[in-house]
Structure formats: C-alpha cells, structure tokens
Amino acid sequence: MALLERNEWYDIARDTNWTPTYVSQENLFPPTMSDPYQIPIDEWETFDEPYKVSFREYVRTQREKDGSAYSVKAALSRSRFYDQACEGWASVLKLHYGTVALTEYQACQFQARMVRFGPSPSMRNMATFGMLDEMRHAQLQLFFPHELVHRDRQYDWAHEAAHTNNWAVIGGRHAMDDIMMCRDAVTGSLMVSFAFETGLTNLQMIGLSTDAANMGDFTFSNLITSIQSDEARHAQLGTPTIEIMVRNGYKEDAQKILDIAFWRVWRLFSVSVGIPMDYYIPLEQRHMSFKEFMHEWVNRQYVRQVEDLGLAKPWYWQHFLDDIENHHHCQQGGIWSWRPTVWWNPPGAVGPKERQWLEKKYPGWNDSYGTYWDVITENLLADREEKTHPECVPIICNMCQIPISNRPGKAWKARPYQFEHEGRRYNFCTEPCRWIFTTDPNRYKDHETIVDRMYSGEIQPPDLDGVLKYMGIGVVSEGGRDGYNYQWIEGFRSAAAE
Amino acid sequence: MAFERVCSLDDLWQGEMENFEVSGTEVLLIHLDDGSIHAIQSICPHQEVELVNGSLEGKVLTCSMHLWQFDVSSGEGINPTHAEVAKYPVRVDGEDIFVDTKGIEPKFTLA
C-alpha cells in the first residue's frame, strides 16, 4: 500500500483532540498547569507550527544524527586532541558540560509538561518531539565528557554539578526552576521556547560550534551542531502561542513573561558564553568578541522577532546594552579571584596582548577592569600569590544569584538595588532583577543565596572549608586554579625588564 | 536593470553552489543538475546561517543548521511552507553568468 504524503494526513492526525465526558475540561487541563488565561479551546486549535515532521521522519533523521555524532567521536577518540588542548578550552568544555548536561533533562521534564498539559493538540504533538530531543541532548552531553573523566576528574561535574549546591549551580537552578520547572505549559512555552531558545541559546550554539572548529575540537563542534539541528522543531512552540495570546487580549502578559525570562537567561548566558569568548578561548582562535556576537546575532534578531509578533523590545533595553559592556567582565574577575569555588581552571589570561584586544573591543577596559587586573598582576609579579585570593564575602543578588558588581575604576558603578518585603531586605544586582522580584514577591521571597546560607547557619562550619565542601569542592573533584599557572603575567615581566 | 557579471559557467559546475558578492550583496549562486542557474539570498531566513553550508539534492536545498528546506527554483519554502528566500534574476550570456540584485532584500521568517 502506498504511503500518503505527509501533508495529506498531518493536520487531521495532529489536531485530534479530547472531548472529555467523564471529567470536566478544567479537571483534565487544570489552569495552573495548562493555560491560566483560559483562552477558548477553538482558539488553541488554530495553533500551527510552521516546521512540520512526522514521527517516521523524526525517527529516521534522529537516528542518522546520532549515528553521525557517535561515529565522529569514535573516529577522533584516538587523536591526541584532549591531551594537548589548552586549559582555556578545557574550561569552556567543563563549564559547558557542568551547566548544560542535566539542564537538558530538566528541559525534557518541561517538555513533558507541555505534552500532557499543553492546551493545543498541535502543541502537545510538537512537545513530544521536543521531549525526545532534550533526552537525546542530555544523554549525548553526559556520554561525551564521560571518557574525559579519567584524564581529569573535573569533567565529572557534567554528571554531578546539578546534584551539588555549588554557587554557580544555585544560580542556574534558580533561573531554570523559575522559567522552566515551575510554570504552566503556556507561560513556559514563551519563557523557554521563545525567550531562552529562540532568543539566546540557539544563536549561542552557532557561535560555540564555530569556536570549537577553530580550536580543532571537531568532536565537540559536531556534537553541538547535531544538538542544534533539533531546535527548529521545539523552539517553534513559542511563536504560535504568543500569536494566540496577542490575538486574545493577553499582549501585556506575553510581553511581561518574555521580559522576565529574557533577563533571567541573559544574566546566566553572559557568564557562560561571554567569559569563554573574551577570556578562555586563546587570542589567536577568537572569531569575534562577545559584544560583537550579541550585537550582530542576538540583539537584532530578537528585536526583529518580538516586533514581528506585535510586541516591543524589553523595557530594560538600555540596562541590557549596558550589561553587555560590563557583566561578564565583572564575573571574569570574580570567578578568577574565587577560583577555588568552581569546577574548572579559569585562566586569568589578561597578558599584554589580551589587554590590547580587550581595550580595542571594549574601549575603556584598561581604565576600569584593567585597574582590577593591575593589582593582581602586581601581586603575582612580586610572588604574592596569596594576595590574589580575596578574604571577603561577596553580596549575592537575590534574583540571579550572581555576586553584585559593576564597572570598577573611576566610574565605580557597583551598588546593590534594594527592596524591603515583609521585614526582609533583598539585594539585587540591577534594576531588572529587582523588577522581576516585584512582579511576584511570594514566588521568590523564601529563597536563600549561598551567602544567606552562611549567615543562617545552614552551612557548617561557616568558613571557607565548610563552604567549599557545601559546594561540592573536594567532594566531586578539586576546585579551580589558574588555568595557565600564571604564565600570562610573563609578558609584563619581560616588558619591565626591557 | 543592473545585471552584473558574477563568474563564468566554468566556475560553477552542475550540482554546485557558491557564495558571490554582487553589487555589495551576498548571493548564493546555484547550478542545478538540470542545467538551470539560480541566485538566492545567501543566508537562511530563519536564523541567518549561511545556506552554502547546507546540502543540495535536486532542486531542494536543506539548511545545515535546522534542516529548513527550500525549492531553489521558486524560492519557496518546502518545510516550513511559510518561509521563502529572495530570488535574484539571473542571465546567462555565452559563458558568463550575470545577476541583478537591485531593489531585492533578503527575507526573514518567524519560527
């Protein structure tokens, strides 16, 4: 029997919907899990995802992709690449695997919620593929680093990070719990599929795959491309949902949902992508600065897409543009200084040539961030390594869970943005992080930052060793050290000698 | 009309595609197996990835990044169908291929 063409049967198969008779519609799709706006079902039945795939096609394509990713890995496993790779690139890999691998499993659970509670049959159908995609991504990104564990125990964080209370993990967990794990299907599809995937990570994957190829890491480059190729399907869960919300009078809600999620993901994205692009990847292999990447890829595309949907760019756009100039430079300084608290070996890597590059890409860098590194460099040149480890405790943002900081030097823009609620004072890094808290204080008020936990007595003993152990350092693996063993200061020593 | 010479037939064999800059615009020039020659926008209307890295089977071009598919003879999207790539007029004169990009902008599509 001849098979029908996909377009001859697709719509009717995909749109098949329940007509409940034994339970109410509300019991079958509780608003808190499904659609809190209670948009009529015939509106949801207009949901049409543009990129279509049948299950048969899905299985065939995914099988081919897996076959390709695993055979490239097998073919290159005898190459000496990972033995010879510099610690800067290793840091990119360790940071990526530790923050991403099990987050993919969370994304799988999130997709599963849309499979069950999505108000539109097409949405549930597409989310089924999304759920299988995310499972594949988690498994690939657990398997690939696994063979590296025997070379370097820090790769074990691919599997372990999500099970620890490392400060970087708490930040990721807070954001993912907020936008992905604890939202109804409709809100989640805007936050994850549109703001997170379409807005930021899809484009990041394109850049990361290019970086990997430039580094000669074709296993990782190919892995990232393979993962990225799945996104066309499930990232499109957001757009039709936004269109239906706007058409039914929920434009302002859609705007707020996107603005919350975009900022939440941005704060993490800047650390996990900005620092690697501008500091970890060796100068010779950098293909563009993080700022150029944001302006050339993310900003233009995101604004075009939200405007096409009848929405506006986020109200905090100016704050966001400012954050592109600052946030990841601050956190490179912070992460490097508190290097024993992370599971990779962050290279300082701000030698004379790197500083020239940073000044060119970020005019004014030397007069601001440079002053921070001047002190560190001076201490290292004078053999006072111990002075490069801070003894104070940072103030952590009660929203993004990242240390509060901003441009140093003459401008000195670091300050907390505060908010009092039910007798407790909350500190925030920026106006948008504070704004997100005020949109729903009950949702956020009970969470404690890693530093709150030191003061509240949860971390015992509340000293450096106690905190490190609490964060999994020395338990999963040793914490970080300078990735290049301070080699990057040698350029200054020879310059001084001349 | 502002046709500009891009290359000769010898530079682009049947079944091949290549990027060229024509009057300041990046154009993907495609020589199909049936002998016809087409010029389309060089980037995918989805997320602006270079289409030249995709694969060409018959007249179907599949983008390497998210597997979007286009009929290069018409410029229409095959999957998703609401997508479309801009087409530029092509003229072959003897051995030379000419393309006119005047007044045509690349297209972008939401997904």
Coordinates of C-alpha atoms in Angstrom, one line a residue:
Chain A
M1 CA 0.0 0.0 0.0
A2 CA 1.4 3.4 -1.0
L3 CA 2.1 5.8 1.9
L4 CA 0.2 9.1 1.9
E5 CA 2.2 12.3 1.6
R6 CA 2.7 13.9 5.0
N7 CA 0.6 17.0 4.1
E8 CA -2.4 14.8 3.2
W9 CA -2.8 13.5 6.7
Y10 CA -0.7 15.6 9.0
D11 CA -3.2 18.2 10.1
I12 CA -6.0 15.8 11.0
A13 CA -3.7 13.5 12.9
R14 CA -2.0 16.3 14.8
D15 CA -5.2 18.2 15.6
T16 CA -7.1 15.2 17.1
N17 CA -8.3 16.4 20.4
W18 CA -10.0 15.1 23.5
T19 CA -13.7 15.7 24.1
P20 CA -14.0 15.0 27.8
T21 CA -17.2 13.4 29.0
Y22 CA -16.4 11.8 32.4
V23 CA -14.3 14.7 33.7
S24 CA -14.6 18.5 33.2
Q25 CA -12.3 20.3 30.8
E26 CA -10.9 22.1 33.8
N27 CA -10.0 18.8 35.6
L28 CA -8.4 17.5 32.5
F29 CA -6.4 20.6 31.9
P30 CA -6.1 22.5 35.3
P31 CA -5.4 26.2 34.6
T32 CA -2.4 26.3 36.9
M33 CA -0.7 23.6 34.9
S34 CA -2.1 24.3 31.5
D35 CA -3.5 27.7 30.5
P36 CA -4.1 30.3 33.3
Y37 CA -5.7 32.7 30.8
Q38 CA -8.4 30.2 29.8
I39 CA -8.3 31.1 26.2
P40 CA -11.1 29.1 24.4
I41 CA -10.2 25.7 23.0
D42 CA -11.1 26.6 19.4
E43 CA -8.5 29.4 19.6
W44 CA -5.9 26.9 20.7
E45 CA -6.9 24.6 17.9
T46 CA -5.6 27.2 15.4
F47 CA -2.0 26.6 16.8
D48 CA 0.1 25.9 13.7
E49 CA 3.8 25.2 14.0
P50 CA 5.4 26.1 10.7
Y51 CA 8.1 23.4 10.6
K52 CA 6.4 20.0 10.3
V53 CA 7.7 16.5 10.8
S54 CA 6.0 13.1 11.1
F55 CA 7.1 10.5 13.7
R56 CA 8.5 8.3 10.9
E57 CA 10.6 11.2 9.6
Y58 CA 11.6 12.2 13.1
V59 CA 13.0 8.7 14.0
R60 CA 14.9 8.4 10.7
T61 CA 16.5 11.8 11.0
Q62 CA 17.4 11.5 14.6
R63 CA 18.9 8.0 14.0
E64 CA 21.1 9.5 11.3
K65 CA 22.2 12.4 13.5
D66 CA 23.1 10.1 16.4
G67 CA 25.0 7.8 14.1
S68 CA 27.0 10.7 12.8
A69 CA 27.7 12.3 16.2
Y70 CA 28.9 9.0 17.7
S71 CA 31.0 7.9 14.7
V72 CA 32.8 11.3 14.6
K73 CA 33.5 10.9 18.3
A74 CA 34.8 7.3 17.8
A75 CA 36.9 8.3 14.8
L76 CA 38.6 11.1 16.7
S77 CA 38.9 9.4 20.0
R78 CA 42.4 8.2 19.0
S79 CA 43.5 11.7 18.2
R80 CA 45.5 13.4 20.9
F81 CA 43.3 16.5 20.9
Y82 CA 42.2 16.4 24.5
D83 CA 45.7 15.5 25.7
Q84 CA 47.1 18.6 24.1
A85 CA 44.1 21.0 24.4
C86 CA 44.9 24.1 26.4
E87 CA 43.3 24.6 29.8
G88 CA 41.4 27.7 28.4
W89 CA 39.5 25.4 26.0
A90 CA 39.1 22.7 28.7
S91 CA 37.5 25.3 30.9
V92 CA 35.0 26.1 28.1
L93 CA 34.1 22.3 28.0
K94 CA 33.9 21.8 31.8
L95 CA 31.7 24.9 32.2
H96 CA 29.5 23.9 29.3
Y97 CA 29.0 20.2 30.4
G98 CA 28.6 21.1 34.1
T99 CA 25.9 23.7 33.4
V100 CA 24.2 22.1 30.4
A101 CA 24.1 18.3 30.6
L102 CA 21.5 17.8 33.3
T103 CA 19.6 21.0 32.5
E104 CA 18.7 19.2 29.3
Y105 CA 17.0 16.5 31.5
Q106 CA 15.1 19.3 33.2
A107 CA 14.1 20.6 29.8
C108 CA 12.9 17.1 29.0
Q109 CA 10.6 17.3 32.0
F110 CA 9.4 20.7 31.0
Q111 CA 8.6 19.5 27.5
A112 CA 6.7 16.5 29.1
R113 CA 4.5 19.0 31.0
M114 CA 3.6 20.5 27.6
V115 CA 3.0 17.1 26.2
R116 CA 0.4 16.5 29.0
F117 CA -1.0 19.9 29.7
G118 CA -0.4 21.9 26.5
P119 CA -3.9 23.4 25.7
S120 CA -3.5 22.8 22.0
P121 CA -3.2 19.3 20.4
S122 CA -0.5 20.6 18.0
M123 CA 1.5 21.9 20.9
R124 CA 1.3 18.6 22.6
N125 CA 2.4 16.8 19.4
M126 CA 5.4 19.1 18.9
A127 CA 6.4 19.0 22.6
T128 CA 6.5 15.2 22.3
F129 CA 9.4 15.6 19.8
G130 CA 10.8 18.3 22.0
M131 CA 10.8 15.9 25.0
L132 CA 12.6 13.3 22.9
D133 CA 15.1 15.9 21.6
E134 CA 16.0 17.0 25.2
M135 CA 16.5 13.4 26.3
R136 CA 18.9 12.9 23.4
H137 CA 20.8 16.1 24.3
A138 CA 21.2 15.1 27.9
Q139 CA 22.5 11.6 27.0
L140 CA 24.9 12.9 24.4
Q141 CA 26.3 15.5 26.8
L142 CA 26.7 13.0 29.6
F143 CA 28.4 10.4 27.4
F144 CA 30.9 12.7 25.6
P145 CA 32.6 14.1 28.7
H146 CA 32.5 10.7 30.4
E147 CA 35.6 9.4 28.6
L148 CA 37.4 12.5 29.8
V149 CA 36.9 11.8 33.5
H150 CA 39.9 9.5 33.7
R151 CA 42.1 12.3 32.3
D152 CA 40.7 15.0 34.6
R153 CA 38.3 14.5 37.4
Q154 CA 36.7 17.9 36.9
Y155 CA 34.8 16.5 33.9
D156 CA 32.8 14.5 36.4
W157 CA 30.8 17.7 37.0
A158 CA 28.9 17.1 33.8
H159 CA 27.1 14.5 35.8
E160 CA 27.5 15.8 39.4
A161 CA 27.1 19.6 39.2
A162 CA 23.3 19.6 39.3
H163 CA 23.4 17.4 42.4
T164 CA 25.5 19.9 44.3
N165 CA 25.0 23.3 45.9
N166 CA 27.8 25.0 44.1
W167 CA 27.1 28.7 43.8
A168 CA 27.1 28.6 40.0
V169 CA 24.7 25.7 40.1
I170 CA 22.4 27.5 42.5
G171 CA 22.2 30.4 40.1
G172 CA 21.3 28.2 37.2
R173 CA 18.8 26.2 39.2
H174 CA 17.1 29.3 40.5
A175 CA 16.6 30.6 36.9
M176 CA 15.6 27.2 35.4
D177 CA 13.2 26.5 38.3
D178 CA 11.6 29.9 37.7
I179 CA 11.2 29.8 33.9
M180 CA 11.0 26.1 33.2
M181 CA 10.2 23.8 36.1
C182 CA 7.6 25.8 37.9
R183 CA 5.5 27.3 35.2
D184 CA 2.3 26.3 33.4
A185 CA 2.6 25.0 29.8
V186 CA 1.6 28.3 28.2
T187 CA 3.9 30.6 30.2
G188 CA 6.7 28.1 30.0
S189 CA 6.5 27.9 26.2
L190 CA 7.0 31.6 26.0
M191 CA 9.8 31.6 28.5
V192 CA 11.7 28.6 27.3
S193 CA 10.9 28.1 23.7
F194 CA 10.9 31.8 22.7
A195 CA 13.0 33.9 25.2
F196 CA 15.5 31.2 26.1
E197 CA 15.9 29.0 23.0
T198 CA 14.9 31.3 20.0
G199 CA 16.3 34.4 21.7
L200 CA 19.6 33.3 23.1
T201 CA 20.8 29.7 23.2
N202 CA 20.1 28.7 19.5
L203 CA 22.4 31.5 18.4
Q204 CA 24.9 30.7 21.1
M205 CA 25.2 27.2 19.7
I206 CA 26.1 28.5 16.3
G207 CA 28.9 30.6 17.8
L208 CA 30.1 27.8 20.1
S209 CA 30.3 25.3 17.2
T210 CA 32.4 27.8 15.2
D211 CA 34.7 28.3 18.2
A212 CA 35.1 24.5 18.7
A213 CA 36.0 24.1 15.0
N214 CA 38.6 27.0 15.3
M215 CA 40.1 25.2 18.3
G216 CA 40.3 22.0 16.3
D217 CA 37.8 20.2 18.6
F218 CA 35.8 18.7 15.8
T219 CA 34.1 16.1 18.2
F220 CA 32.6 18.9 20.2
S221 CA 31.8 21.1 17.2
N222 CA 30.0 18.2 15.5
L223 CA 28.1 17.4 18.8
I224 CA 26.9 21.0 19.2
T225 CA 25.8 21.1 15.5
S226 CA 23.9 17.9 16.0
I227 CA 22.1 19.2 19.1
Q228 CA 21.4 22.5 17.5
S229 CA 19.7 20.9 14.4
D230 CA 16.9 19.6 16.7
E231 CA 15.9 23.1 17.8
A232 CA 13.9 24.1 14.7
R233 CA 11.1 22.0 15.9
H234 CA 10.6 22.6 19.5
A235 CA 11.8 26.2 19.7
Q236 CA 8.8 27.0 17.5
L237 CA 6.5 26.1 20.4
G238 CA 6.7 29.8 21.5
T239 CA 5.7 31.8 18.4
P240 CA 2.2 30.3 17.8
T241 CA 1.5 30.6 21.5
I242 CA 2.4 34.3 21.5
E243 CA 0.3 34.9 18.4
I244 CA -2.7 33.3 20.1
M245 CA -2.2 35.2 23.3
V246 CA -1.9 38.5 21.5
R247 CA -5.0 37.8 19.4
N248 CA -7.0 37.1 22.6
G249 CA -6.1 40.2 24.5
Y250 CA -3.1 39.0 26.5
K251 CA -0.5 41.0 24.8
E252 CA 0.7 42.7 28.0
D253 CA 1.0 39.4 29.8
A254 CA 3.0 37.9 26.9
Q255 CA 5.3 40.9 27.0
K256 CA 5.9 40.6 30.7
I257 CA 6.5 36.9 30.5
L258 CA 9.2 37.4 27.8
D259 CA 10.8 40.3 29.6
I260 CA 11.2 38.2 32.8
A261 CA 12.6 35.2 31.0
F262 CA 14.9 37.0 28.6
W263 CA 16.6 38.9 31.5
R264 CA 16.9 35.7 33.7
V265 CA 18.6 33.8 30.9
W266 CA 20.7 36.7 29.9
R267 CA 22.3 37.0 33.3
L268 CA 23.5 33.4 33.1
F269 CA 24.2 33.5 29.4
S270 CA 26.6 36.4 29.7
V271 CA 28.7 34.4 32.2
S272 CA 28.7 31.1 30.4
V273 CA 29.2 32.5 26.9
G274 CA 30.7 35.9 27.4
I275 CA 33.6 34.8 29.6
P276 CA 34.6 31.9 27.3
M277 CA 34.5 34.1 24.2
D278 CA 36.5 37.0 25.6
Y279 CA 38.9 35.3 28.1
Y280 CA 39.0 31.5 27.9
I281 CA 39.4 31.0 24.2
P282 CA 43.1 31.8 23.3
L283 CA 43.5 35.1 21.4
E284 CA 44.5 33.5 18.1
Q285 CA 41.3 31.5 18.0
R286 CA 38.8 34.1 18.9
H287 CA 36.5 34.7 16.0
M288 CA 34.6 37.7 17.4
S289 CA 34.1 39.4 20.8
F290 CA 31.1 38.6 22.9
K291 CA 29.8 42.1 22.4
E292 CA 30.1 41.8 18.6
F293 CA 28.3 38.5 18.8
M294 CA 25.5 40.0 20.9
H295 CA 25.0 42.9 18.5
E296 CA 25.4 41.0 15.3
W297 CA 23.4 38.0 16.2
V298 CA 21.2 38.2 19.3
N299 CA 20.0 41.8 19.6
R300 CA 19.0 42.4 16.0
Q301 CA 17.3 39.0 15.6
Y302 CA 15.5 39.2 18.9
V303 CA 14.1 42.7 18.3
R304 CA 13.0 41.8 14.8
Q305 CA 11.2 38.8 16.1
V306 CA 9.3 40.4 19.0
E307 CA 8.3 43.3 16.8
D308 CA 7.1 41.0 14.1
L309 CA 4.8 39.5 16.8
G310 CA 3.4 42.9 17.7
L311 CA 5.4 43.1 20.9
A312 CA 8.1 45.5 21.9
K313 CA 11.7 45.1 23.0
P314 CA 12.0 44.7 26.8
W315 CA 11.6 48.0 28.8
Y316 CA 15.1 47.5 30.2
W317 CA 16.8 47.5 26.8
Q318 CA 19.2 50.3 27.8
H319 CA 20.1 48.4 31.0
F320 CA 20.7 45.3 28.8
L321 CA 23.0 47.2 26.4
D322 CA 24.9 48.5 29.4
D323 CA 25.2 45.0 30.9
I324 CA 26.7 43.7 27.6
E325 CA 29.6 46.0 28.3
N326 CA 30.1 45.0 32.0
H327 CA 28.5 41.9 33.4
H328 CA 30.9 39.2 32.0
H329 CA 34.0 41.4 32.6
C330 CA 32.9 41.7 36.3
Q331 CA 32.3 38.0 36.6
Q332 CA 35.6 37.0 34.9
G333 CA 37.3 39.0 37.7
G334 CA 35.1 37.4 40.3
I335 CA 35.3 33.8 39.2
W336 CA 39.0 34.0 38.7
S337 CA 39.5 35.5 42.1
W338 CA 37.3 32.9 43.8
R339 CA 38.7 30.2 41.5
P340 CA 38.8 27.5 44.3
T341 CA 34.9 27.6 44.3
V342 CA 34.5 26.5 40.7
W343 CA 34.9 23.1 38.9
W344 CA 37.1 24.4 36.1
N345 CA 40.5 26.1 36.0
P346 CA 39.7 29.6 34.8
P347 CA 42.6 31.2 33.1
G348 CA 43.3 34.8 34.1
A349 CA 44.7 35.2 30.6
V350 CA 45.0 39.0 30.6
G351 CA 48.5 39.4 29.4
P352 CA 49.7 42.5 27.4
K353 CA 48.3 41.2 24.1
E354 CA 45.0 40.2 25.5
R355 CA 44.6 43.5 27.2
Q356 CA 45.2 45.3 23.9
W357 CA 42.5 43.2 22.3
L358 CA 40.1 43.9 25.2
E359 CA 40.7 47.6 25.0
K360 CA 40.0 47.6 21.3
K361 CA 36.8 45.6 21.6
Y362 CA 35.7 47.4 24.8
P363 CA 37.1 50.9 24.8
G364 CA 37.8 52.0 28.3
W365 CA 38.5 48.5 29.5
N366 CA 42.0 49.3 30.7
D367 CA 40.8 52.3 32.9
S368 CA 38.1 50.2 34.5
Y369 CA 38.5 46.4 34.5
G370 CA 42.2 46.8 33.8
T371 CA 42.7 48.5 37.2
Y372 CA 41.5 45.3 38.9
W373 CA 43.9 43.2 37.0
D374 CA 46.8 45.7 37.6
V375 CA 46.7 44.9 41.3
I376 CA 46.5 41.1 40.6
T377 CA 49.4 41.3 38.1
E378 CA 51.5 43.3 40.5
N379 CA 50.9 40.8 43.3
L380 CA 51.8 37.9 41.1
L381 CA 54.9 39.6 39.7
A382 CA 56.0 40.1 43.3
D383 CA 55.4 36.5 44.3
R384 CA 52.4 37.4 46.5
E385 CA 50.0 34.8 45.1
E386 CA 48.2 34.6 48.4
K387 CA 47.1 38.2 48.0
T388 CA 45.2 37.3 44.8
H389 CA 42.7 35.3 46.9
P390 CA 40.0 37.6 48.4
E391 CA 39.1 37.1 52.0
C392 CA 35.8 38.9 52.0
V393 CA 32.4 37.5 51.1
P394 CA 30.5 39.0 48.1
I395 CA 26.9 40.2 48.2
I396 CA 24.8 38.0 46.1
C397 CA 21.8 39.1 44.0
N398 CA 18.6 37.7 45.4
M399 CA 17.3 37.1 41.9
C400 CA 20.1 35.9 39.6
Q401 CA 22.3 34.6 42.5
I402 CA 25.4 36.1 41.0
P403 CA 27.7 38.4 43.0
I404 CA 26.7 42.0 42.8
S405 CA 29.2 44.0 40.9
N406 CA 29.6 46.6 38.1
R407 CA 32.2 48.7 36.4
P408 CA 35.3 49.4 38.6
G409 CA 37.8 52.2 38.2
K410 CA 36.8 55.9 38.2
A411 CA 33.2 55.2 37.2
W412 CA 32.7 52.8 40.2
K413 CA 29.2 51.8 39.3
A414 CA 28.9 48.8 41.7
R415 CA 25.9 49.2 44.1
P416 CA 23.1 47.0 45.3
Y417 CA 19.5 47.7 44.3
Q418 CA 17.4 47.0 47.4
F419 CA 13.8 46.1 48.1
E420 CA 12.1 45.6 51.5
H421 CA 9.4 42.9 51.7
E422 CA 7.8 41.5 54.9
G423 CA 10.6 42.7 57.0
R424 CA 13.4 41.3 54.9
R425 CA 15.8 43.3 52.9
Y426 CA 16.6 41.9 49.4
N427 CA 19.7 43.0 47.4
F428 CA 19.7 43.0 43.6
C429 CA 22.5 43.5 41.0
T430 CA 20.4 45.6 38.7
E431 CA 17.0 47.3 38.2
P432 CA 15.6 44.4 36.0
C433 CA 16.5 41.7 38.7
R434 CA 14.7 43.8 41.3
W435 CA 11.7 44.4 38.9
I436 CA 11.4 40.6 38.4
F437 CA 11.1 40.1 42.2
T438 CA 8.4 42.8 42.5
T439 CA 6.3 41.1 39.8
D440 CA 5.6 38.2 42.3
P441 CA 7.4 38.5 45.7
N442 CA 5.7 35.4 47.1
R443 CA 7.3 33.3 44.4
Y444 CA 10.8 34.4 45.3
K445 CA 10.8 35.6 48.9
D446 CA 11.9 32.4 50.7
H447 CA 15.0 31.6 48.6
E448 CA 18.4 32.0 50.3
T449 CA 21.5 32.8 48.4
I450 CA 24.7 30.9 49.1
V451 CA 25.8 33.8 51.4
D452 CA 22.4 33.9 53.2
R453 CA 23.0 30.2 53.9
M454 CA 26.4 31.0 55.6
Y455 CA 24.7 33.5 57.8
S456 CA 21.6 31.4 58.5
G457 CA 23.6 28.5 59.8
E458 CA 22.8 26.1 57.0
I459 CA 26.5 25.9 56.0
Q460 CA 28.6 24.5 58.9
P461 CA 31.2 25.4 59.7
P462 CA 30.6 28.8 58.1
D463 CA 34.2 29.2 57.0
L464 CA 36.0 28.7 53.7
D465 CA 36.4 25.0 54.0
G466 CA 32.8 24.5 55.1
V467 CA 31.6 26.5 52.2
L468 CA 33.8 24.7 49.7
K469 CA 32.6 21.3 50.9
Y470 CA 29.0 22.5 50.8
M471 CA 29.5 23.5 47.2
G472 CA 30.9 20.0 46.3
I473 CA 34.5 21.2 46.0
G474 CA 36.9 18.5 47.2
V475 CA 33.9 16.1 47.1
V476 CA 33.2 15.7 43.4
S477 CA 36.7 17.0 42.4
E478 CA 39.2 19.6 43.4
G479 CA 38.3 23.2 42.8
G480 CA 39.8 25.5 40.3
R481 CA 43.3 27.1 40.0
D482 CA 44.6 29.5 37.4
G483 CA 44.4 27.6 34.1
Y484 CA 47.8 28.7 32.8
N485 CA 49.6 28.6 36.1
Y486 CA 50.0 32.4 35.9
Q487 CA 52.1 32.1 32.7
W488 CA 50.1 35.1 31.3
I489 CA 52.0 37.6 33.5
E490 CA 55.3 36.8 31.9
G491 CA 54.6 39.3 29.1
F492 CA 54.7 42.1 31.8
R493 CA 57.9 40.8 33.4
S494 CA 59.7 40.9 30.1
A495 CA 58.3 44.3 29.3
A496 CA 59.5 45.5 32.7
A497 CA 63.0 44.0 32.1
E498 CA 63.3 45.9 28.7
Chain B
M1 CA 18.1 46.6 -14.6
A2 CA 21.6 46.3 -13.3
F3 CA 23.0 42.9 -14.3
E4 CA 26.5 42.4 -13.1
R5 CA 28.8 39.6 -14.3
V6 CA 29.5 37.2 -11.5
C7 CA 31.5 34.4 -12.9
S8 CA 31.7 32.0 -15.9
L9 CA 29.9 28.7 -16.3
D10 CA 33.3 27.0 -15.8
D11 CA 33.5 28.4 -12.2
L12 CA 30.2 26.8 -11.1
W13 CA 29.6 23.2 -12.3
Q14 CA 26.3 21.5 -12.3
G15 CA 25.2 20.4 -8.8
E16 CA 27.4 23.1 -7.2
M17 CA 26.6 26.2 -5.3
E18 CA 28.8 29.1 -4.2
N19 CA 28.6 32.5 -2.5
F20 CA 29.4 35.6 -4.5
E21 CA 29.3 39.3 -3.8
V22 CA 27.2 41.1 -6.3
S23 CA 26.9 44.9 -6.1
G24 CA 27.6 44.7 -2.3
T25 CA 25.1 41.9 -1.7
E26 CA 26.0 38.3 -0.7
V27 CA 24.3 36.0 -3.2
L28 CA 24.2 32.2 -3.3
L29 CA 24.6 31.1 -6.9
I30 CA 23.3 27.5 -7.6
H31 CA 23.8 25.4 -10.7
L32 CA 21.2 22.6 -10.7
D33 CA 21.7 19.2 -12.3
D34 CA 19.0 20.2 -14.9
G35 CA 21.4 22.9 -16.1
S36 CA 19.4 25.9 -14.8
I37 CA 21.1 28.5 -12.7
H38 CA 19.5 30.3 -9.7
A39 CA 20.6 33.1 -7.4
I40 CA 19.1 33.4 -3.9
Q41 CA 19.9 35.2 -0.7
S42 CA 23.0 33.7 1.0
I43 CA 21.5 33.4 4.5
C44 CA 18.6 31.3 5.8
P45 CA 15.5 33.4 6.6
H46 CA 15.3 31.5 9.9
Q47 CA 18.5 32.5 11.8
E48 CA 20.7 34.0 9.2
V49 CA 23.0 31.0 8.9
E50 CA 25.0 30.7 5.6
L51 CA 22.9 28.4 3.2
V52 CA 26.1 27.4 1.3
N53 CA 26.9 25.0 4.1
G54 CA 23.6 23.2 3.5
S55 CA 23.1 20.2 1.2
L56 CA 21.6 20.3 -2.3
E57 CA 19.5 17.4 -3.7
G58 CA 17.9 18.0 -7.0
K59 CA 16.4 21.5 -6.5
V60 CA 15.9 21.1 -2.7
L61 CA 18.3 23.0 -0.6
T62 CA 18.4 21.9 3.1
C63 CA 20.0 24.4 5.6
S64 CA 22.7 22.8 7.7
M65 CA 21.6 24.3 11.0
H66 CA 17.9 23.5 11.4
L67 CA 17.1 21.5 8.3
W68 CA 14.8 24.1 6.8
Q69 CA 14.2 23.2 3.2
F70 CA 13.7 25.4 0.1
D71 CA 12.9 24.9 -3.5
V72 CA 15.7 26.9 -5.1
S73 CA 13.9 27.2 -8.5
S74 CA 11.0 29.0 -7.0
G75 CA 12.5 30.3 -3.7
E76 CA 9.5 28.9 -1.8
G77 CA 9.9 27.0 1.5
I78 CA 9.1 23.3 1.5
N79 CA 9.4 23.0 5.2
P80 CA 8.3 25.2 6.7
T81 CA 6.0 26.3 3.9
H82 CA 5.6 29.9 5.2
A83 CA 9.3 30.6 4.7
E84 CA 10.7 32.0 1.5
V85 CA 14.2 33.0 0.2
A86 CA 14.7 36.1 -2.0
K87 CA 15.5 35.3 -5.6
Y88 CA 17.6 37.4 -7.9
P89 CA 17.2 37.5 -11.7
V90 CA 20.0 35.5 -13.5
R91 CA 21.0 35.8 -17.1
V92 CA 23.5 33.6 -18.9
D93 CA 25.3 35.2 -21.9
G94 CA 27.6 32.8 -23.6
E95 CA 29.9 31.5 -20.9
D96 CA 29.1 34.3 -18.5
I97 CA 26.6 34.4 -15.6
F98 CA 25.0 37.7 -14.7
V99 CA 22.9 38.5 -11.6
D100 CA 20.8 41.6 -10.8
T101 CA 20.3 42.3 -7.1
K102 CA 18.8 45.8 -7.5
G103 CA 15.8 46.5 -5.2
I104 CA 15.7 43.0 -3.7
E105 CA 16.1 42.5 0.0
P106 CA 16.7 39.2 1.9
K107 CA 13.6 37.7 3.6
F108 CA 13.2 36.7 7.2
T109 CA 10.7 34.4 8.7
L110 CA 9.5 33.8 12.3
A111 CA 9.6 30.3 13.7

